[in-house]
Tab-separated table of C-alpha atoms and ligand atoms in Angstrom:
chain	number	residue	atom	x	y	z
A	1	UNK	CA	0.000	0.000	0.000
A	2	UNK	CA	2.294	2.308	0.897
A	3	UNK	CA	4.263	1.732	-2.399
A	4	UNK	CA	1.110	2.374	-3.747
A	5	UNK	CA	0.579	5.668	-2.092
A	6	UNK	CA	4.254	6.792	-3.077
A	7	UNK	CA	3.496	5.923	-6.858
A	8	UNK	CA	0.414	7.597	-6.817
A	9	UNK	CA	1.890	10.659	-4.991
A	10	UNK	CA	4.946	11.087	-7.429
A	11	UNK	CA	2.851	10.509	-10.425
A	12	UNK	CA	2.043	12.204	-13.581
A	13	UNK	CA	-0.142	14.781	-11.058
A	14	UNK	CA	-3.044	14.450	-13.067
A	15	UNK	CA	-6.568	11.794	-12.689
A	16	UNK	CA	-4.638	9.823	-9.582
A	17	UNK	CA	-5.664	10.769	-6.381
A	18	UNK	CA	-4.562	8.904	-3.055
A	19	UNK	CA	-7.749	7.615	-2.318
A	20	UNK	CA	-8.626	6.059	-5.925
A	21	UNK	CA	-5.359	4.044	-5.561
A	22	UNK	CA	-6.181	3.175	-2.001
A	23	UNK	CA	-9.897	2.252	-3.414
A	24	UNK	CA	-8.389	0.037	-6.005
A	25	UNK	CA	-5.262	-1.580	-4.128
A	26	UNK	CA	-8.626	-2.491	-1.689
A	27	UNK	CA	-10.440	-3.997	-4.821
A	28	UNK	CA	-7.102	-6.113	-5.650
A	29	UNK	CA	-6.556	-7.474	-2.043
A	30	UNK	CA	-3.538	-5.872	-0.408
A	31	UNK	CA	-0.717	-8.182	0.319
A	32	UNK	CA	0.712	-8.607	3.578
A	33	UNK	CA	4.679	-9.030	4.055
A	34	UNK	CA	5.394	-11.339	6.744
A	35	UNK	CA	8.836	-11.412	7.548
A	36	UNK	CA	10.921	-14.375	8.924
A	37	UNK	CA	13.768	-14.057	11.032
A	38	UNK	CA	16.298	-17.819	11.064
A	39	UNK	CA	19.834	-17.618	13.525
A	40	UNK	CA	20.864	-20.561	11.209
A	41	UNK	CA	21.977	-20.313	7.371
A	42	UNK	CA	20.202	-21.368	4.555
A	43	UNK	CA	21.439	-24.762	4.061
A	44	UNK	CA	20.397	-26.194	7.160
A	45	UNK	CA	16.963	-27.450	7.658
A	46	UNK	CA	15.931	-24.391	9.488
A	47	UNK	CA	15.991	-22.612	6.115
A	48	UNK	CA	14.634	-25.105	4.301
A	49	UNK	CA	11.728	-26.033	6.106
A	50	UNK	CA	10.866	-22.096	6.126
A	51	UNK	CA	10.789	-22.108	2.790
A	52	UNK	CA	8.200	-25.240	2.561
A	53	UNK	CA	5.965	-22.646	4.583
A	54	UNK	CA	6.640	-20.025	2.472
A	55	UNK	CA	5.438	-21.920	-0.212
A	56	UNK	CA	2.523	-23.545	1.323
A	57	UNK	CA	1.369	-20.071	2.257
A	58	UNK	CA	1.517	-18.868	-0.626
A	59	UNK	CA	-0.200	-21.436	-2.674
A	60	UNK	CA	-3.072	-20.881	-0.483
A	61	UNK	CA	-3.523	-17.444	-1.004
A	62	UNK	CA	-2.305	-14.338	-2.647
A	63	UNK	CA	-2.742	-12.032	0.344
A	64	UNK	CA	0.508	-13.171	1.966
A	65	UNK	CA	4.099	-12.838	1.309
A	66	UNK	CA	6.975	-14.712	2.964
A	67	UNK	CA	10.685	-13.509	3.352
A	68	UNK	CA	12.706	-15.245	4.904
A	69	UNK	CA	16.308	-13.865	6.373
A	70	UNK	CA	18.509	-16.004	7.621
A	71	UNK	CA	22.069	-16.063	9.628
A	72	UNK	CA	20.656	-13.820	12.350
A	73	UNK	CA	20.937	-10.625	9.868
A	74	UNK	CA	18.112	-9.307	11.142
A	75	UNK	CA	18.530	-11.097	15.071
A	76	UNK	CA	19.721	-13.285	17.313
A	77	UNK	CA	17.560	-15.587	19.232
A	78	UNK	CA	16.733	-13.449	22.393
A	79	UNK	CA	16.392	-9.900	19.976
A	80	UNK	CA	14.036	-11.315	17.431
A	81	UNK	CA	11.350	-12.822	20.412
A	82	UNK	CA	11.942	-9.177	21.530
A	83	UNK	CA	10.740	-7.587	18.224
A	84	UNK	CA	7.996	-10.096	17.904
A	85	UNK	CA	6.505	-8.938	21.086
A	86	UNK	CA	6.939	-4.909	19.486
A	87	UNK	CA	5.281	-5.906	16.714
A	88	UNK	CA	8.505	-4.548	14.198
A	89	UNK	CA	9.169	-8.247	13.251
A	90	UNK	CA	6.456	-11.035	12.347
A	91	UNK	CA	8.023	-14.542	13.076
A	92	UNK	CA	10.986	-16.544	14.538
A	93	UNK	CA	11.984	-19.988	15.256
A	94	UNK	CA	14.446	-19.589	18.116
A	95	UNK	CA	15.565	-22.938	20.111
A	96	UNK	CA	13.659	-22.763	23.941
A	97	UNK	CA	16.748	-21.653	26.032
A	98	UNK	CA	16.731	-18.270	24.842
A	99	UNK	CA	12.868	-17.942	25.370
A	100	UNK	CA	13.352	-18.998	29.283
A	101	UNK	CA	14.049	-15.589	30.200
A	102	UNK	CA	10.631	-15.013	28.877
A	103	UNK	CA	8.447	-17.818	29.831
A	104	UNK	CA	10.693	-19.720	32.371
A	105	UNK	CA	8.455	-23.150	31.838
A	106	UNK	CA	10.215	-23.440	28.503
A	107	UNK	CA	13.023	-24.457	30.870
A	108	UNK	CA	12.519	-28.085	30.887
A	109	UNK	CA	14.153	-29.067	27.919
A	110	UNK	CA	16.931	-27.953	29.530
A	111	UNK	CA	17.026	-30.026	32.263
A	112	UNK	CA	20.221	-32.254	30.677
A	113	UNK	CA	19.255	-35.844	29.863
A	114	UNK	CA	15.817	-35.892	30.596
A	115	UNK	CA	14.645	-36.943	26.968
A	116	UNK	CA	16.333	-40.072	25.503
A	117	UNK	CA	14.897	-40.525	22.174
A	118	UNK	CA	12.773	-38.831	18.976
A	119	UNK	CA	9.808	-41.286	20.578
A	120	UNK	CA	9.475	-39.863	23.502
A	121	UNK	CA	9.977	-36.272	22.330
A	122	UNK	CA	7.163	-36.854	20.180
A	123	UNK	CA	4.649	-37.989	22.910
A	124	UNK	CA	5.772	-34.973	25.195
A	125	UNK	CA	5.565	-32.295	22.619
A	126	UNK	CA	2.733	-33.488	21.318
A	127	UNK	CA	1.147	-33.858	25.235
A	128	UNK	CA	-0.494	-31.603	28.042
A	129	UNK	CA	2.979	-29.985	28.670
A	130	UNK	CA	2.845	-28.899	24.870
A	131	UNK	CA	-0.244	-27.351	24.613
A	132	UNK	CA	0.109	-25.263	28.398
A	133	UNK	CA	3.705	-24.170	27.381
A	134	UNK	CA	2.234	-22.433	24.060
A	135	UNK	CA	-0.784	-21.107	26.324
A	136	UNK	CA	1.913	-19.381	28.679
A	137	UNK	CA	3.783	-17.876	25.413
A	138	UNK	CA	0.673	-16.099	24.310
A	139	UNK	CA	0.949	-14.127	27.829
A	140	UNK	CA	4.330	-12.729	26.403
A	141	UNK	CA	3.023	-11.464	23.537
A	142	UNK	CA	3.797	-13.716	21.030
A	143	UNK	CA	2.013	-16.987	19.836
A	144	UNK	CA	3.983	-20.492	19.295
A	145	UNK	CA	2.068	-22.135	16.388
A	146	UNK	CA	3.572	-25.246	16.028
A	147	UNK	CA	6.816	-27.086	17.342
A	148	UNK	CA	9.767	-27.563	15.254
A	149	UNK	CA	13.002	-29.648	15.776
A	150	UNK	CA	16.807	-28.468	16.236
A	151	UNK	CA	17.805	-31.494	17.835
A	152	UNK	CA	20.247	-33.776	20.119
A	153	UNK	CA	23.090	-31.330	21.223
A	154	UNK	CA	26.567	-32.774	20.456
A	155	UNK	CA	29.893	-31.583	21.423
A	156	UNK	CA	33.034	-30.082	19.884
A	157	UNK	CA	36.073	-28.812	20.812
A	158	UNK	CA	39.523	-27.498	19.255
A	159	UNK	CA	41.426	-29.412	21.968
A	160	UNK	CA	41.326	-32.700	22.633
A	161	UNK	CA	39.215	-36.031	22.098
A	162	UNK	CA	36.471	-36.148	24.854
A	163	UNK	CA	35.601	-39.318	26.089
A	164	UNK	CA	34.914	-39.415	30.010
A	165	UNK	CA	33.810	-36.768	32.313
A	166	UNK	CA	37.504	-35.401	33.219
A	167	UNK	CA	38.147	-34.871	29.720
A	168	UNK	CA	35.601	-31.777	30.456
A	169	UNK	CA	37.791	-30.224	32.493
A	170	UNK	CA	38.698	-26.631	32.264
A	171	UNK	CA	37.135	-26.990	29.019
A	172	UNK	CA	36.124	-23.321	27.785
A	173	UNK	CA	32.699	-24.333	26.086
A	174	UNK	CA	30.337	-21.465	24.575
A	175	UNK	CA	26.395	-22.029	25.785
A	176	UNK	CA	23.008	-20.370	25.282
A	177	UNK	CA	21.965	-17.402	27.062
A	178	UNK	CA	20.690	-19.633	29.852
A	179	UNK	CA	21.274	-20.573	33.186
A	180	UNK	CA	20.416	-23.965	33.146
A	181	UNK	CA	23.286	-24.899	30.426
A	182	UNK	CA	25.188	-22.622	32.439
A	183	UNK	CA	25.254	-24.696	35.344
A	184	UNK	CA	24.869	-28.017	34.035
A	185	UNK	CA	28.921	-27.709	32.313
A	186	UNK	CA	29.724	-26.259	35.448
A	187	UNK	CA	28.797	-29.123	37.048
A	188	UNK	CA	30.566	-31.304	34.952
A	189	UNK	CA	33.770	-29.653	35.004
A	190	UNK	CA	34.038	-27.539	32.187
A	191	UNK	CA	34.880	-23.622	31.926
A	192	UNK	CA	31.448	-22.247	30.149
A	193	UNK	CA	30.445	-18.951	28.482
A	194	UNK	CA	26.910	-17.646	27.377
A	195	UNK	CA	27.162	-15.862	23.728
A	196	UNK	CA	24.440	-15.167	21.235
A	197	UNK	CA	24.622	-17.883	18.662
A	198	UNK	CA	25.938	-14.945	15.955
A	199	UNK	CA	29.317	-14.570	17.641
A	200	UNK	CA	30.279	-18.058	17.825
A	201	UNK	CA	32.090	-18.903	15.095
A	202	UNK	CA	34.159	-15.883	15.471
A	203	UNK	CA	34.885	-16.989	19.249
A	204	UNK	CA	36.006	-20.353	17.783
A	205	UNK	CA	38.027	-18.682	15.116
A	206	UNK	CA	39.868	-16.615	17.744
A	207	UNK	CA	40.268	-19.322	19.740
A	208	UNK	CA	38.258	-17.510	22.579
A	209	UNK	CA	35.962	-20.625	23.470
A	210	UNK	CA	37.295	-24.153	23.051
A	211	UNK	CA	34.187	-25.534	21.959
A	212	UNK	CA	30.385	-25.418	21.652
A	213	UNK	CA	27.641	-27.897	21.639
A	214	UNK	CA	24.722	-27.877	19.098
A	215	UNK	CA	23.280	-30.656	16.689
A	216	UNK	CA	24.831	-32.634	13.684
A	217	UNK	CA	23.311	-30.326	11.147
A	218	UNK	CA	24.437	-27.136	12.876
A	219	UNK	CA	27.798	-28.365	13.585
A	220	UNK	CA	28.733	-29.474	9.545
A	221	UNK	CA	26.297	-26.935	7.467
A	222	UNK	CA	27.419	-23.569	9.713
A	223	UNK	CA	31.234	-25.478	8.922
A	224	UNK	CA	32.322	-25.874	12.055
A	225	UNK	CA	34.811	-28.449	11.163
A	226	UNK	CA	37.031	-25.236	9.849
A	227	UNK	CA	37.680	-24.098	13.543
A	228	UNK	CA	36.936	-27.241	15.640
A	229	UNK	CA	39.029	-30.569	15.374
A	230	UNK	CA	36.819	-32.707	17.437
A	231	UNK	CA	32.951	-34.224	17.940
A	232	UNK	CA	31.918	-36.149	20.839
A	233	UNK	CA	28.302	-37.832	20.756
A	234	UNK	CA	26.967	-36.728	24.119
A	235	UNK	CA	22.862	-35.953	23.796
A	236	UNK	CA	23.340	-34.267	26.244
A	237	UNK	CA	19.861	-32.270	25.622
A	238	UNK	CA	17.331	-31.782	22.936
A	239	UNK	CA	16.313	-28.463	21.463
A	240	UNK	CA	13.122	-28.068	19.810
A	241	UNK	CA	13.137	-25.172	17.939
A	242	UNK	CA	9.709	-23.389	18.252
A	243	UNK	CA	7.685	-21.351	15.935
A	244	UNK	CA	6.439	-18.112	17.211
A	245	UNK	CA	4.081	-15.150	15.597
A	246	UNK	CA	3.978	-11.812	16.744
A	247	UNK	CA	0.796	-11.472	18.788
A	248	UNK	CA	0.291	-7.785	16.597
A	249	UNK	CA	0.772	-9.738	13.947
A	250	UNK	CA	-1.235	-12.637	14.426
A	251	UNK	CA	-4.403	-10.128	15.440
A	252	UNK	CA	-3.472	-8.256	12.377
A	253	UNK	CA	-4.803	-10.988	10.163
A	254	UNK	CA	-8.243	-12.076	9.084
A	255	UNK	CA	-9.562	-15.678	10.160
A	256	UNK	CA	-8.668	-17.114	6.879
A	257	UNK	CA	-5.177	-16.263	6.884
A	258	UNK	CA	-4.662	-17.427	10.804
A	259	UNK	CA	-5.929	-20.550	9.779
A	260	UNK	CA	-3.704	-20.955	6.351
A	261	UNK	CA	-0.756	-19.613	8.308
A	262	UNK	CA	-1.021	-22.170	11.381
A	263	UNK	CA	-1.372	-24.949	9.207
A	264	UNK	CA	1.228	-24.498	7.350
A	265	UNK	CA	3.377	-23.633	10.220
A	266	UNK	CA	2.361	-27.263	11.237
A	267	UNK	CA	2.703	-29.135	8.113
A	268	UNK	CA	6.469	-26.798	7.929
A	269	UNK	CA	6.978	-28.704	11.171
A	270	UNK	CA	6.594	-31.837	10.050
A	271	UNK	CA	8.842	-31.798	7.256
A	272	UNK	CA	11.027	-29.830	9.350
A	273	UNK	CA	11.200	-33.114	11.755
A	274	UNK	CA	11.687	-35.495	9.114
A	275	UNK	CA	14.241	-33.178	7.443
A	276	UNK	CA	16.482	-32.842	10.880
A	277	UNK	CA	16.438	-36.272	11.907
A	278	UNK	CA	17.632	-37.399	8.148
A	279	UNK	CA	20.188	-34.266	8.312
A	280	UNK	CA	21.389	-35.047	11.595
A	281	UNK	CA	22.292	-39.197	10.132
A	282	UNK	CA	23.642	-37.800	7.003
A	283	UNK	CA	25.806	-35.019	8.831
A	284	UNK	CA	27.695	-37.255	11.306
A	285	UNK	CA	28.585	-39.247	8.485
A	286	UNK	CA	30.182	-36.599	7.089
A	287	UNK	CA	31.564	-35.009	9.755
A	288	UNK	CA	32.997	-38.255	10.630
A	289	UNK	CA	35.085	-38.178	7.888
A	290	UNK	CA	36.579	-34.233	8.769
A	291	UNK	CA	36.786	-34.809	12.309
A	292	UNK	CA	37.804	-36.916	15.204
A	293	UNK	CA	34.787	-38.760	16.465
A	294	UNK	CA	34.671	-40.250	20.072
A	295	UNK	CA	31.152	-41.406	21.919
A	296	UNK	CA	30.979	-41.275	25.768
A	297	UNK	CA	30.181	-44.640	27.021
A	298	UNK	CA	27.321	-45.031	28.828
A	299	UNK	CA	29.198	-45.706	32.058
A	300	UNK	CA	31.032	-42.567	31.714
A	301	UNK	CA	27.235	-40.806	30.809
A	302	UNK	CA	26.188	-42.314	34.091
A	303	UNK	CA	28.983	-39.929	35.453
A	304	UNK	CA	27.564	-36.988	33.750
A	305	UNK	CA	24.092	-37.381	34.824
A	306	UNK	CA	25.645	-37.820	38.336
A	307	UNK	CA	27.309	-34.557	37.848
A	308	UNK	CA	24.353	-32.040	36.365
A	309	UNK	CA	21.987	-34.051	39.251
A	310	UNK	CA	22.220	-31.550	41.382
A	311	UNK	CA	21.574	-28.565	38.858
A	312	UNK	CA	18.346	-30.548	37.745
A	313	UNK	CA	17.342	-30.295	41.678
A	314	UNK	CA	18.500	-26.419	41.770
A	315	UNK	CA	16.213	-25.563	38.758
A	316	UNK	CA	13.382	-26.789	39.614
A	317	UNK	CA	12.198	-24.005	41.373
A	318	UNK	CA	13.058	-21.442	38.650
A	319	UNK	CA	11.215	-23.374	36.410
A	320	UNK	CA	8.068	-24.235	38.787
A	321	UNK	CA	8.601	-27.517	40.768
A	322	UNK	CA	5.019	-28.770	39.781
A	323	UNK	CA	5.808	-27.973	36.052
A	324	UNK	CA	8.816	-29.865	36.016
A	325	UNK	CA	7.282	-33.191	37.780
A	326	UNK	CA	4.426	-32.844	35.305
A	327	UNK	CA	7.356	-32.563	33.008
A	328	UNK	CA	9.256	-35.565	34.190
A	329	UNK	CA	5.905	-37.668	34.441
A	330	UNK	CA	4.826	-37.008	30.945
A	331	UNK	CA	8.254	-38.414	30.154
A	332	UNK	CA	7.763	-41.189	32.296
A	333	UNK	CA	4.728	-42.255	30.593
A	334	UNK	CA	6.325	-41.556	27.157
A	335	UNK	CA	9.130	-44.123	27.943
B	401	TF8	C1	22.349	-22.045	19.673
B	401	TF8	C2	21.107	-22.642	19.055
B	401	TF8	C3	20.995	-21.986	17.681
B	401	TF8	C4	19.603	-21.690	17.214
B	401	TF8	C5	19.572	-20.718	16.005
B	401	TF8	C6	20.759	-19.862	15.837
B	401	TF8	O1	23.313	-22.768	19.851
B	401	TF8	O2	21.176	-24.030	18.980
B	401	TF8	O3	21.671	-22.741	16.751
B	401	TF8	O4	18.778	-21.274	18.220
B	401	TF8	O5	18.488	-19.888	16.044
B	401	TF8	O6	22.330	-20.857	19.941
């Protein structure tokens, strides 16, 4: 519209008025621009999956447009949930541990080791716990339409070949903007700093962090392998990534369009699931071959769930105690 406006405005001066071209831009439908804001690049299945919903938005109807930036150009994490809830940016798809500091709940996924497997993250996301976390979101602001999936956080490191629970030690390791991760590598040894995700590889480059933990994807398509020499299969915890709408946004648009825009944001998410779990296969097989693998037993993971034991206990009250059993039940049952 307002492109519209200007046209009409620097015209040839003659017939055109403002309000004829706002009449007929009315007639026409006026498109909406929603914008997208991705930490990751676009070869990772971040991007990708954002551009299935792109597409399946726009196939539906002509009254939206997608754009999708990507790399954190626009934001980190934590910035873009912050222009969401202004209203200056339409969507993001941030992992949880940044959002804590806005809805704490989101705070069990972070508990270390408390989800074993895609089957039981599947039953919990798709559960009670679910369906209240995205209520709780809504009373930030923004609106979580659907989850997605970064996955199983692995390890790396410039220094040496990780294998038991000393190997941690002193261990400079880069973490989310949240205290749970925080004190989890404290607890097992390690030397940790929070960063936004868009100074990392810098901090790697410079040799400022020794490592950082993220999933297989991350780790080969944002080329870590360039300025980290080893990966260590740990699971330590999974991210979901979730998909969040400006609440000014989201009220913004007519019933039709909240209803083409959540399900695609769903079906997005389900390729987006099936996308990362293939990725994540196909990219330690790769990385494999350009670094040094090593896999902590599971005796030695017994040690490390020893270790971040008393951080789950700690938490618990940031989070909410009764959230987090109703947390650890629904995973219970899920098992
Ligand atoms: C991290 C996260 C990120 C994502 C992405 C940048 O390590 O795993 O990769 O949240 O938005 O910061």
């Amino acid at each position: 519209l307002l492109i519209s406006v200007l046209v009409a405005a620097c015209g040839n001066g003659e017939s055109d008025s403002v309000e004829g071209v706002t009449e007929a831009s009315a007639d026409t439908g006026e498109t909406k621009k929603l914008r997208i804001s991705l930490g990751l690049n676009d070869k990772t299945p971040l991007y990708k999956s954002s551009e299935k919903f792109k597409e399946l938005v726009e196939e539906k109807t002509d009254s939206l447009n997608v754009e999708i930036y990507h790399s954190g150009q626009l934001a980190d994490d934590r910035s873009a949930i912050e222009m969401l809830q202004f209203g200056t940016l339409d969507i993001t798809i941030p992992s949880t541990a940044p959002f804590t500091s806005f809805v704490p709940e989101y705070g069990v996924f972070d508990l270390p080791f408390t989800l074993k497997n895609t089957d039981v993250v599947d039953k919990v996301l798709q559960g009670k716990i679910g369906d209240e976390l995205a209520e709780k979101a809504s009373e930030q602001g923004v609106k979580q339409l659907a989850w997605w999936e970064n996955g199983f956080r692995q390890l790396t490191n410039s220094k040496k070949s990780i294998k038991k629970l000393d190997d941690l030690n002193g261990l400079k390791v880069r973490t989310m903007e949240n205290d749970i991760h925080l004190g989890a590598w404290k607890a097992m040894g390690a030397n940790p700093t929070p960063m936004a995700f868009t100074e990392l590889f810098t901090a790697m480059q410079q040799k400022t962090v020794d490592g950082q933990e993220n999933p297989y994807p991350t780790i080969l398509l944002e080329k870590y392998p360039e300025v980290q020499k080893y990966v260590t299969e740990t699971n330590h915890i999974y991210s979901p990534f979730i998909f969040l709408i400006s609440q000014k946004t989201w009220d913004g648009l007519t019933e039709e369009q909240q209803e083409i825009v959540e399900s695609a944001a769903l079906e997005a998410g389900e390729h987006n699931r099936k996308l990362s779990r293939e990725t994540a296969a196909s990219a330690l097989e790769e990385l494999k071959g350009q670094m040094e693998y090593s896999k902590v037993s599971d005796a030695e993971l017994e040690k490390f769930r020893g270790a971040v034991k008393p951080v789950i206990e700690k938490y618990k009250e940031s989070i909410g105690q009764d959230f987090v059993e109703k947390y650890l039940n629904e995973v219970n049952n899920a098992e």
